[in-house]
PDB file of C-alpha atoms in Angstrom:
ATOM      1  CA  MET P  23     -19.215  -5.638  17.264  1.00 66.00           C
ATOM      2  CA  GLU P  24     -22.450  -4.672  15.302  1.00 75.00           C
ATOM      3  CA  TRP P  25     -25.501  -6.529  15.833  1.00 73.00           C
ATOM      4  CA  ARG P  26     -28.705  -7.798  13.683  1.00 77.00           C
ATOM      5  CA  GLU P  27     -32.044  -7.714  14.953  1.00 80.00           C
ATOM      6  CA  PHE P  28     -34.954 -10.000  13.788  1.00 81.00           C
ATOM      7  CA  THR P  29     -38.498  -8.970  14.725  1.00 80.00           C
ATOM      8  CA  THR P  30     -41.790 -10.258  14.475  1.00 81.00           C
ATOM      9  CA  GLU P  31     -42.586  -7.328  12.017  1.00 84.00           C
ATOM     10  CA  GLU P  32     -40.292  -9.409   9.655  1.00 86.00           C
ATOM     11  CA  TYR P  33     -41.593 -12.841  10.595  1.00 88.00           C
ATOM     12  CA  PRO P  34     -45.046 -12.068  12.221  1.00 88.00           C
ATOM     13  CA  GLU P  35     -46.303 -15.759  12.165  1.00 88.00           C
ATOM     14  CA  LEU P  36     -42.984 -17.334  12.483  1.00 91.00           C
ATOM     15  CA  LEU P  37     -41.423 -15.528  15.345  1.00 87.00           C
ATOM     16  CA  ASP P  38     -43.393 -16.709  18.321  1.00 73.00           C
ATOM     17  CA  GLY P  39     -45.080 -13.819  20.417  1.00 71.00           C
ATOM     18  CA  ASN P  40     -42.819 -10.686  20.926  1.00 62.00           C
ATOM     19  CA  ILE P  41     -39.566 -12.939  20.994  1.00 68.00           C
ATOM     20  CA  GLY P  42     -37.390 -11.255  18.193  1.00 64.00           C
ATOM     21  CA  CYS P  43     -33.830 -11.928  18.575  1.00 74.00           C
ATOM     22  CA  CYS P  44     -30.494 -10.215  18.183  1.00 74.00           C
ATOM     23  CA  VAL P  45     -27.219 -11.763  16.953  1.00 80.00           C
ATOM     24  CA  SER P  46     -23.906 -10.495  15.685  1.00 83.00           C
ATOM     25  CA  LYS P  47     -24.096  -9.169  12.317  1.00 85.00           C
ATOM     26  CA  SER P  48     -21.622 -11.654  11.104  1.00 90.00           C
ATOM     27  CA  TRP P  49     -24.027 -14.458  11.903  1.00 91.00           C
ATOM     28  CA  GLY P  50     -27.262 -12.545  10.776  1.00 90.00           C
ATOM     29  CA  VAL P  51     -26.687 -13.414   7.284  1.00 92.00           C
ATOM     30  CA  TYR P  52     -27.207 -17.068   8.096  1.00 94.00           C
ATOM     31  CA  ILE P  53     -30.071 -16.550  10.652  1.00 93.00           C
ATOM     32  CA  LYS P  54     -31.998 -14.765   8.056  1.00 93.00           C
ATOM     33  CA  MET P  55     -31.381 -17.713   5.453  1.00 95.00           C
ATOM     34  CA  LEU P  56     -32.831 -20.179   8.108  1.00 96.00           C
ATOM     35  CA  LEU P  57     -35.630 -18.026   9.099  1.00 95.00           C
ATOM     36  CA  ASP P  58     -36.655 -17.304   5.310  1.00 96.00           C
ATOM     37  CA  SER P  59     -36.231 -21.312   4.835  1.00 97.00           C
ATOM     38  CA  PHE P  60     -38.749 -21.693   7.398  1.00 96.00           C
ATOM     39  CA  GLU P  61     -40.878 -18.987   5.964  1.00 95.00           C
ATOM     40  CA  TRP P  62     -40.781 -20.768   2.787  1.00 96.00           C
ATOM     41  CA  ASP P  63     -41.596 -24.094   4.036  1.00 95.00           C
ATOM     42  CA  ARG P  64     -44.640 -22.486   5.925  1.00 94.00           C
ATOM     43  CA  GLU P  65     -46.055 -21.023   2.522  1.00 93.00           C
ATOM     44  CA  GLN P  66     -45.345 -24.249   0.599  1.00 93.00           C
ATOM     45  CA  SER P  67     -46.637 -26.706   3.138  1.00 93.00           C
ATOM     46  CA  PRO P  68     -50.045 -26.562   5.010  1.00 92.00           C
ATOM     47  CA  GLU P  69     -48.389 -29.046   7.360  1.00 93.00           C
ATOM     48  CA  MET P  70     -45.432 -26.849   8.357  1.00 95.00           C
ATOM     49  CA  SER P  71     -47.768 -23.891   9.389  1.00 93.00           C
ATOM     50  CA  GLY P  72     -47.484 -24.879  13.014  1.00 93.00           C
ATOM     51  CA  LEU P  73     -43.944 -24.096  13.063  1.00 95.00           C
ATOM     52  CA  ARG P  74     -42.884 -21.306  15.717  1.00 93.00           C
ATOM     53  CA  VAL P  75     -39.307 -20.064  16.421  1.00 93.00           C
ATOM     54  CA  LYS P  76     -39.447 -19.435  20.485  1.00 89.00           C
ATOM     55  CA  GLN P  77     -35.924 -18.351  20.862  1.00 87.00           C
ATOM     56  CA  ILE P  78     -32.618 -17.815  19.039  1.00 88.00           C
ATOM     57  CA  LYS P  79     -29.422 -17.145  20.690  1.00 86.00           C
ATOM     58  CA  GLU P  80     -25.640 -17.453  20.768  1.00 84.00           C
ATOM     59  CA  LYS P  81     -24.527 -19.721  23.575  1.00 84.00           C
ATOM     60  CA  PHE P  82     -20.946 -21.269  24.181  1.00 84.00           C
ATOM     61  CA  GLY P  83     -19.851 -20.188  20.796  1.00 85.00           C
ATOM     62  CA  SER P  84     -22.650 -21.718  18.994  1.00 88.00           C
ATOM     63  CA  LEU P  85     -26.035 -21.159  17.515  1.00 90.00           C
ATOM     64  CA  ARG P  86     -29.066 -22.164  19.848  1.00 91.00           C
ATOM     65  CA  VAL P  87     -32.527 -22.254  17.944  1.00 93.00           C
ATOM     66  CA  TYR P  88     -35.738 -23.382  19.973  1.00 91.00           C
ATOM     67  CA  CYS P  89     -39.024 -24.242  17.968  1.00 93.00           C
ATOM     68  CA  ASP P  90     -42.239 -25.450  18.683  1.00 93.00           C
ATOM     69  CA  VAL P  91     -42.476 -28.346  16.456  1.00 95.00           C
ATOM     70  CA  SER P  92     -45.132 -29.998  18.304  1.00 95.00           C
ATOM     71  CA  THR P  93     -47.684 -30.160  15.232  1.00 95.00           C
ATOM     72  CA  LEU P  94     -45.350 -31.445  12.444  1.00 96.00           C
ATOM     73  CA  SER P  95     -44.660 -34.825  11.537  1.00 96.00           C
ATOM     74  CA  ASP P  96     -41.684 -36.616  12.268  1.00 96.00           C
ATOM     75  CA  VAL P  97     -40.164 -36.081   8.780  1.00 96.00           C
ATOM     76  CA  ASP P  98     -40.882 -32.207   8.928  1.00 96.00           C
ATOM     77  CA  LYS P  99     -39.257 -32.143  12.455  1.00 97.00           C
ATOM     78  CA  ALA P 100     -36.093 -33.859  11.297  1.00 97.00           C
ATOM     79  CA  ARG P 101     -36.070 -31.184   8.329  1.00 96.00           C
ATOM     80  CA  VAL P 102     -36.267 -28.352  10.663  1.00 97.00           C
ATOM     81  CA  PHE P 103     -33.504 -29.821  13.099  1.00 97.00           C
ATOM     82  CA  ALA P 104     -31.109 -30.562   9.997  1.00 98.00           C
ATOM     83  CA  LYS P 105     -31.687 -26.984   8.803  1.00 98.00           C
ATOM     84  CA  ILE P 106     -30.988 -25.685  12.383  1.00 97.00           C
ATOM     85  CA  GLU P 107     -27.800 -28.104  12.622  1.00 97.00           C
ATOM     86  CA  MET P 108     -26.714 -26.914   9.178  1.00 97.00           C
ATOM     87  CA  ILE P 109     -26.696 -23.170  10.165  1.00 96.00           C
ATOM     88  CA  ASP P 110     -25.359 -23.819  13.749  1.00 94.00           C
ATOM     89  CA  ALA P 111     -22.182 -25.716  11.843  1.00 95.00           C
ATOM     90  CA  ILE P 112     -21.705 -22.417   9.636  1.00 95.00           C
ATOM     91  CA  CYS P 113     -22.248 -20.096  12.429  1.00 94.00           C
ATOM     92  CA  SER P 114     -19.841 -22.018  14.834  1.00 92.00           C
ATOM     93  CA  SER P 115     -16.896 -21.546  12.201  1.00 93.00           C
ATOM     94  CA  THR P 116     -17.754 -18.015  11.532  1.00 94.00           C
ATOM     95  CA  CYS P 117     -15.913 -15.183  13.622  1.00 94.00           C
ATOM     96  CA  ILE P 118     -18.422 -13.457  15.665  1.00 90.00           C
ATOM     97  CA  GLU P 119     -16.507 -10.297  14.971  1.00 88.00           C
ATOM     98  CA  CYS P 120     -15.779  -9.994  11.167  1.00 92.00           C
ATOM     99  CA  GLY P 121     -17.382 -12.956   9.633  1.00 93.00           C
ATOM    100  CA  SER P 122     -14.212 -14.575   8.755  1.00 95.00           C
ATOM    101  CA  HIS P 123     -13.914 -18.239   8.274  1.00 94.00           C
ATOM    102  CA  GLU P 124     -10.185 -18.616   8.487  1.00 93.00           C
ATOM    103  CA  ASP P 125      -8.621 -20.483  11.389  1.00 92.00           C
ATOM    104  CA  VAL P 126     -11.939 -19.863  13.583  1.00 92.00           C
ATOM    105  CA  LEU P 127     -11.747 -21.256  16.916  1.00 88.00           C
ATOM    106  CA  ASN P 128     -14.174 -21.030  19.867  1.00 83.00           C
ATOM    107  CA  THR P 129     -12.349 -19.245  22.626  1.00 77.00           C
ATOM    108  CA  THR P 130     -12.672 -16.353  24.969  1.00 66.00           C
ATOM    109  CA  LYS P 131     -11.665 -12.938  24.037  1.00 62.00           C
ATOM    110  CA  GLN P 132      -8.120 -12.104  25.703  1.00 58.00           C
ATOM    111  CA  ASP P 133      -9.942  -9.565  28.065  1.00 58.00           C
ATOM    112  CA  GLY P 134     -12.464 -12.263  29.142  1.00 63.00           C
ATOM    113  CA  GLY P 135     -16.141 -12.242  27.938  1.00 68.00           C
ATOM    114  CA  TRP P 136     -18.212 -14.808  26.223  1.00 73.00           C
ATOM    115  CA  LEU P 137     -16.780 -18.088  24.609  1.00 82.00           C
ATOM    116  CA  SER P 138     -17.348 -17.511  20.867  1.00 87.00           C
ATOM    117  CA  PRO P 139     -15.853 -18.218  17.634  1.00 91.00           C
ATOM    118  CA  ARG P 140     -13.068 -15.928  16.671  1.00 90.00           C
ATOM    119  CA  CYS P 141     -10.396 -15.812  14.011  1.00 93.00           C
ATOM    120  CA  PRO P 142      -6.735 -15.072  14.922  1.00 92.00           C
ATOM    121  CA  LEU P 143      -7.195 -11.406  14.586  1.00 91.00           C
ATOM    122  CA  HIS P 144      -9.969 -11.169  16.995  1.00 86.00           C
ATOM    123  CA  ARG P 145      -8.787 -13.773  19.745  1.00 81.00           C
TER     124      ARG P 145
END
């Protein structure tokens, strides 16, 4: 499985401290969409400048994005969480190995390992 890394060099203000993150390459395109969307929000609205991403990871076959939204209004918080929920729904139905969206189930690989979404070919 190939991996896609996101670093503080790409998103110096958005990614908090030294976090960076590494996700399967098949999910990488969706994480990039999310981070780019957050960056755009921060550039367009001074109220969103306090948004910081603390952690991004794959867990139990779905996406986890932890953010500091303490300085945001309730409306902006709702917007952030809606974007995370949308990207999680896409990732949860995307095979972690190949990126297929066909008949994806959240299963463990036959040799054991982590619970993750996989297409019939990679189960």
